Amino acid sequence: MRKLMLPFYYFRDRNTGIWDEVSISITGPVKIIDPHLVSTFFDGYKRVYLHTTTELENKSSSVVECDLNIQVTSELEGGVCIVEHLQTQHLSIPSGKRVQHTFPQLFFYKPNLWWPNGMGKQALYHVTITVDVKGHGESDSWSHMYGFRKIESYIDSATGGRLFKVNGQPIFIRGGNWILSDGLLRLSKKRYKTDIKFHADMNFNMIRCWGGGLAERPEFYHYCDIYGLLVWQEFWITGDVDGRGVPVSNPNGPLDHDLFMLCARDTVKLLRNHPSLALWVGGNEQVPPPDINNALKDELKLHPHFESLHNTGKTVQELSASVKDPSNYLDGTRIYIQGSMWDGFANGKGDFTDGPYEIQYPESFFKDDFYNYGFNPEVGSVGVPVSATIKATMPPEGWKIPLFKKLPDGYVEEVPNPIWEYHKYIPYSKPGKVHNQILLYGTPTDLNDFCLKAQLVNYIQYRALLEGWTSRMWSKYTGVLIWKTQNPWTGLRGQFYDHLLDQTAGFYGCRSAAEPVHVQLNLATYFIEVVNTLSEQLSDVAIEASVWDLEGTCPYYVVHEKLSVPSKKTVPILEMKYPKSKNPKPVYFLLLKLYKMSDYGVISRNFYWLHLPGGDYKLLEPYRKKRVPLKIRSTTFIKGSTYEMEMHVENKSKKPDSKSLTYKNNFVTRIGDGDFDMASVEPVNSAAEEKQEASLFQRIYRRFSGETDDLQVSEINGSDEGVAFFLYFSVHASKPGHKEGEDTRILPVHYSDNYFSLVPGEVMPIKISFEVPPGVTPRIRLNGWNYHSGHKVY
């Protein structure tokens, strides 16, 4: 199996012995065991019932009298909590016995619902269960964050793909495959938080926990709940138990089927109360052995209330006297799919119809024949990180870039060094199919040059992948999961951030393409499209399309006003005709903005660099010598070791046309921005700037108690005019004793955007947040295609 060859998969003893945390807890006579929370919805999600069942074990030598309590609280703004329900039941539990108890259902009217990332807020309630034993006091307690939501899925008749609905709303799946947080199982709450927030930052809404990994710690799923990432949870059936691989594996594996099912049941009980958990899947690219598969099907069968897409309108008690309360089931609320390519995934029959796993022409993703099935569980591509990561993780012999070997048919084969081969490097060319995408920019001179050009390709590759899928939302596709989002080791393939937690440019290509509302260019038809994944129609919006050449002029400008875009639709609006105009430039930039006509608020901004058909980007090489003046206003707020920074980056070169709307546009808050809740920017006059800075100060002051703040203005001088191209920030440590060549990056860092470009006169707000190690002073640097020396801006 192709993915088996990664060295990670040969780590020994990855699923035997004690590998996770071991803890000892002390309770009184009665212990609470594996509570199960289930919500049922009626009357259009207005009436909701919470069902709760738990096991109780009396470890004492006598009958105990006890009070079993359940409390549900919600948190209001300002940290104030309100008790929604408090219920007490009196029980007698015989000596040495384990009993199961189901609470009377709790009724909620119009509760706050939990939504996936990009669809709404992730409302969570705090459920606490305690047991008080007579003569002893509190014996045990259990608590969990719980979200009210209903997940449904079925095979869509229009596409043949599996379609997911959350709270009755269809959700177009755009996510990735998750391998493991760390190959050596150095699992931590802090890294989990970063990992999951990175996925939310990319505007993803699903993570597939691939079957070659494991069920992660509860903290992983907690942060999926917090950030709105649906989880496809796979059981541990993959290439090492299907008769494939080198050496050949056991086709009837795992060896101990009873132990496997014991672990499976425990895993279900561990994870079932998380609202982010969307479905169970038996195996990766295969079905578990028949006895295991049948057992999983039986034990994960749906409760009758969840079998149909439409509720019966009856309460659970009214369904049937023989139907158990849904919280009595092992799960009963989520579907079980026997394998990752069955029942609405890939071709639905288990054939190897996922992939491909290599570089593509960007326009290929938009074409009718690229992928023929409704939901692709794995499609992969390149993933070279920045050069600093390679230098930090490999000896100098690993810094050698691939050799470009020209073949007789005109294609170029990349020959990587042995260290890159070991780290499973995926080339940026596919001889016979795809010409080298790095060489479009010219032959790289060294590692820094190669990795920078690779970031250009990464950005285009993954933005085009997601935009191609979204272009056919509901008409051809229901979802896509990229192989893969991250690496559990220092790999060189398919990743959006490396093992050191530095993002590639592909990260921001995905963030752009997966916006809930997005304006994009169909690279096959050259029609400008608007994607609306929200449940509300977009009204009174406009599109501004401007082309910028390498001389800094704007030869093409068009505004299309008074648009309406239906909910859950991708709509082609107009053709971008510049390539067909008289004397088009061989290389040019395209800026698309979707904005509100009422206040010019930008809803979506998308920037492309393009060449004419059959051309290349080699004219960008001399463009690196351009020096476009920039002005950067930075505001810094510090709370302990946490830094929050607002950067307003302005391209100060001359505006070619004062009538264009680009300079009136303001950036508005987007759904799902989370910590990147940007204030509007109005670069009109100094008074407006001062007003904006004051409001920003007040907003962050309230959040951080205003311990420290710092307003600073940096100027990057230049006499040229044009686009400031492919700019990116990085954060570095400044402290005595640094050795030359030492990796000074502070990681991880969360950016509201990066690898961005600015046309003349345009201002971009960038928010940066990070933690600083003790004794370290952070320094912010700006690099880019024509800012390669690393200007210090803070």
Short mmCIF file of C-alpha atoms in Angstrom, two decimals, residues 5-229:
data_model
loop_
_atom_site.label_atom_id
_atom_site.label_comp_id
_atom_site.label_asym_id
_atom_site.label_seq_id
_atom_site.Cartn_x
_atom_site.Cartn_y
_atom_site.Cartn_z
CA MET A 5 6.20 3.10 3.04
CA LEU A 6 6.42 6.11 5.34
CA PRO A 7 9.02 5.37 8.05
CA PHE A 8 6.50 6.44 10.70
CA TYR A 9 4.44 3.36 10.05
CA TYR A 10 7.35 1.15 11.02
CA PHE A 11 7.77 2.65 14.50
CA ARG A 12 7.81 -0.43 16.71
CA ASP A 13 5.31 -1.09 19.47
CA ARG A 14 3.13 1.84 18.52
CA ASN A 15 0.00 0.09 19.75
CA THR A 16 1.27 -2.33 22.42
CA GLY A 17 2.18 -1.90 26.05
CA ILE A 18 1.61 1.26 28.05
CA TRP A 19 1.99 4.21 25.71
CA ASP A 20 -0.50 6.74 27.10
CA GLU A 21 -0.79 8.46 30.44
CA VAL A 22 -1.59 6.31 33.46
CA SER A 23 -3.37 7.90 36.41
CA ILE A 24 -4.79 6.73 39.72
CA SER A 25 -8.05 8.17 41.04
CA ILE A 26 -9.67 7.65 44.41
CA THR A 27 -13.44 7.54 44.92
CA GLY A 28 -15.77 6.80 47.74
CA PRO A 29 -17.97 3.67 47.95
CA VAL A 30 -19.76 4.39 44.66
CA LYS A 31 -17.99 5.04 41.38
CA ILE A 32 -19.50 6.74 38.28
CA ILE A 33 -18.66 4.83 35.08
CA ASP A 34 -18.99 6.01 31.45
CA PRO A 35 -22.00 8.36 31.44
CA HIS A 36 -23.68 8.67 28.04
CA LEU A 37 -25.33 11.92 26.90
CA VAL A 38 -27.76 12.00 23.96
CA SER A 39 -29.98 14.83 22.72
CA THR A 40 -33.14 14.40 20.66
CA PHE A 41 -34.72 17.23 18.69
CA PHE A 42 -38.31 18.08 17.82
CA ASP A 43 -40.30 20.98 16.38
CA GLY A 44 -37.54 22.33 14.17
CA TYR A 45 -34.84 22.17 16.88
CA LYS A 46 -36.89 24.28 19.26
CA ARG A 47 -37.66 21.42 21.69
CA VAL A 48 -34.64 19.43 22.80
CA TYR A 49 -34.41 16.60 25.31
CA LEU A 50 -31.20 15.51 27.01
CA HIS A 51 -31.04 11.82 27.84
CA THR A 52 -28.42 10.58 30.30
CA THR A 53 -27.46 7.08 31.37
CA THR A 54 -24.58 6.12 33.62
CA GLU A 55 -23.27 3.03 35.33
CA LEU A 56 -22.68 3.06 39.08
CA GLU A 57 -20.55 0.56 40.93
CA ASN A 58 -20.76 -0.03 44.67
CA LYS A 59 -17.35 -1.23 45.81
CA SER A 60 -18.31 -1.42 49.48
CA SER A 61 -19.38 -4.48 51.46
CA SER A 62 -22.85 -3.15 52.25
CA VAL A 63 -25.89 -1.64 50.54
CA VAL A 64 -25.48 2.11 50.06
CA GLU A 65 -28.11 4.81 49.96
CA CYS A 66 -27.09 7.62 47.67
CA ASP A 67 -28.24 10.71 45.80
CA LEU A 68 -27.33 10.93 42.14
CA ASN A 69 -27.26 14.50 40.82
CA ILE A 70 -27.05 15.92 37.33
CA GLN A 71 -26.47 19.62 36.69
CA VAL A 72 -26.35 21.44 33.34
CA THR A 73 -24.91 24.93 33.19
CA SER A 74 -24.19 27.37 30.40
CA GLU A 75 -21.73 30.23 30.35
CA LEU A 76 -22.82 33.75 29.53
CA GLU A 77 -20.56 36.57 28.42
CA GLY A 78 -18.16 37.75 31.08
CA GLY A 79 -17.66 34.30 32.59
CA VAL A 80 -21.07 34.24 34.33
CA CYS A 81 -22.66 30.77 34.48
CA ILE A 82 -26.36 29.98 34.65
CA VAL A 83 -27.81 26.70 35.91
CA GLU A 84 -30.15 25.33 33.25
CA HIS A 85 -31.12 22.13 35.08
CA LEU A 86 -30.47 20.49 38.44
CA GLN A 87 -31.99 17.08 39.15
CA THR A 88 -31.50 14.59 42.00
CA GLN A 89 -32.43 10.89 42.12
CA HIS A 90 -32.30 8.67 45.21
CA LEU A 91 -30.88 5.15 44.70
CA SER A 92 -30.05 2.04 46.67
CA ILE A 93 -27.15 0.01 45.28
CA PRO A 94 -26.45 -3.51 46.53
CA SER A 95 -23.01 -4.43 47.80
CA GLY A 96 -20.42 -5.22 45.11
CA LYS A 97 -22.89 -4.59 42.29
CA ARG A 98 -22.75 -2.48 39.14
CA VAL A 99 -26.07 -0.95 38.10
CA GLN A 100 -27.16 1.16 35.14
CA HIS A 101 -29.28 4.22 35.80
CA THR A 102 -31.11 6.43 33.31
CA PHE A 103 -32.16 9.91 34.42
CA PRO A 104 -35.55 11.30 33.44
CA GLN A 105 -35.02 13.33 30.29
CA LEU A 106 -34.23 17.03 30.70
CA PHE A 107 -36.15 19.49 28.54
CA PHE A 108 -34.57 22.53 26.85
CA TYR A 109 -36.45 25.12 24.83
CA LYS A 110 -34.42 26.74 22.04
CA PRO A 111 -30.97 25.91 23.41
CA ASN A 112 -27.90 27.37 21.79
CA LEU A 113 -26.82 24.86 19.15
CA TRP A 114 -23.32 23.59 18.36
CA TRP A 115 -22.26 24.27 14.76
CA PRO A 116 -19.25 23.19 12.73
CA ASN A 117 -16.56 25.70 11.85
CA GLY A 118 -17.89 28.27 9.38
CA MET A 119 -21.58 27.60 10.07
CA GLY A 120 -22.04 29.29 13.43
CA LYS A 121 -20.88 29.25 17.04
CA GLN A 122 -19.75 26.20 18.95
CA ALA A 123 -22.14 26.53 21.91
CA LEU A 124 -21.20 24.16 24.74
CA TYR A 125 -22.95 23.30 27.99
CA HIS A 126 -21.24 21.97 31.10
CA VAL A 127 -22.79 18.71 32.35
CA THR A 128 -21.79 17.53 35.82
CA ILE A 129 -22.85 14.28 37.50
CA THR A 130 -22.12 13.65 41.18
CA VAL A 131 -23.05 10.87 43.58
CA ASP A 132 -23.45 11.56 47.30
CA VAL A 133 -23.46 8.52 49.59
CA LYS A 134 -25.31 8.66 52.90
CA GLY A 135 -22.86 8.85 55.75
CA HIS A 136 -19.93 9.52 53.40
CA GLY A 137 -20.61 12.64 51.38
CA GLU A 138 -19.57 13.07 47.76
CA SER A 139 -18.30 9.74 46.49
CA ASP A 140 -17.48 10.54 42.87
CA SER A 141 -18.02 13.19 40.21
CA TRP A 142 -17.86 13.42 36.42
CA SER A 143 -18.08 16.39 34.09
CA HIS A 144 -18.07 16.98 30.34
CA MET A 145 -18.64 19.81 27.87
CA TYR A 146 -21.62 18.95 25.69
CA GLY A 147 -23.07 20.50 22.57
CA PHE A 148 -26.64 20.21 21.32
CA ARG A 149 -26.52 19.26 17.65
CA LYS A 150 -27.84 16.62 15.29
CA ILE A 151 -25.65 15.06 12.59
CA GLU A 152 -27.26 13.20 9.70
CA SER A 153 -25.73 11.74 6.57
CA TYR A 154 -26.92 9.85 3.53
CA ILE A 155 -25.84 9.09 -0.02
CA ASP A 156 -26.82 12.05 -2.17
CA SER A 157 -28.79 11.01 -5.25
CA ALA A 158 -27.41 13.88 -7.37
CA THR A 159 -23.70 13.18 -6.81
CA GLY A 160 -23.45 9.68 -5.36
CA GLY A 161 -21.38 11.15 -2.53
CA ARG A 162 -22.13 11.06 1.16
CA LEU A 163 -23.82 14.27 2.22
CA PHE A 164 -23.68 15.50 5.81
CA LYS A 165 -26.24 17.67 7.53
CA VAL A 166 -25.80 19.39 10.87
CA ASN A 167 -28.90 20.72 12.59
CA GLY A 168 -30.78 20.24 9.34
CA GLN A 169 -28.32 22.28 7.26
CA PRO A 170 -26.21 20.59 4.55
CA ILE A 171 -22.48 21.12 5.06
CA PHE A 172 -19.96 20.94 2.24
CA ILE A 173 -17.02 19.03 3.68
CA ARG A 174 -13.56 20.52 3.22
CA GLY A 175 -10.99 18.99 5.52
CA GLY A 176 -8.01 16.75 5.84
CA ASN A 177 -6.57 13.46 6.98
CA TRP A 178 -4.95 13.40 10.39
CA ILE A 179 -2.17 10.89 11.05
CA LEU A 180 -1.01 11.41 14.61
CA SER A 181 0.08 14.36 16.71
CA ASP A 182 3.56 12.93 17.16
CA GLY A 183 5.22 9.74 15.89
CA LEU A 184 6.89 9.12 19.26
CA LEU A 185 3.58 9.69 21.09
CA ARG A 186 4.77 12.84 22.85
CA LEU A 187 1.17 13.96 23.12
CA SER A 188 0.29 17.19 24.89
CA LYS A 189 -2.72 19.40 25.47
CA LYS A 190 -0.78 22.44 24.24
CA ARG A 191 0.15 20.85 20.92
CA TYR A 192 -3.38 19.51 20.42
CA LYS A 193 -4.74 23.04 20.84
CA THR A 194 -2.32 24.38 18.23
CA ASP A 195 -3.02 21.50 15.84
CA ILE A 196 -6.79 21.89 15.95
CA LYS A 197 -6.74 25.67 15.85
CA PHE A 198 -4.53 25.46 12.76
CA HIS A 199 -7.23 23.36 11.09
CA ALA A 200 -9.90 25.87 12.07
CA ASP A 201 -7.68 28.69 10.82
CA MET A 202 -7.64 26.98 7.42
CA ASN A 203 -11.46 27.13 7.47
CA PHE A 204 -11.63 23.32 7.49
CA ASN A 205 -14.70 21.65 8.96
CA MET A 206 -13.66 17.97 9.22
CA ILE A 207 -10.66 15.93 10.35
CA ARG A 208 -10.38 12.27 9.46
CA CYS A 209 -8.53 10.33 12.17
CA TRP A 210 -6.96 7.82 9.79
CA GLY A 211 -6.97 4.13 10.73
CA GLY A 212 -3.18 3.81 10.75
CA GLY A 213 -3.04 6.12 13.74
CA LEU A 214 -4.95 5.84 16.99
CA ALA A 215 -7.77 7.33 18.98
CA GLU A 216 -6.17 10.49 20.31
CA ARG A 217 -6.39 11.70 23.85
CA PRO A 218 -9.64 13.36 24.99
CA GLU A 219 -7.97 16.79 24.68
CA PHE A 220 -7.84 16.35 20.89
CA TYR A 221 -11.61 15.91 20.69
CA HIS A 222 -12.18 18.67 23.24
CA TYR A 223 -10.46 21.17 20.96
CA CYS A 224 -12.39 19.82 17.99
CA ASP A 225 -15.51 20.66 20.02
CA ILE A 226 -14.14 24.13 20.82
CA TYR A 227 -13.10 24.99 17.25
CA GLY A 228 -15.87 23.22 15.35
CA LEU A 229 -14.00 20.43 13.56
#
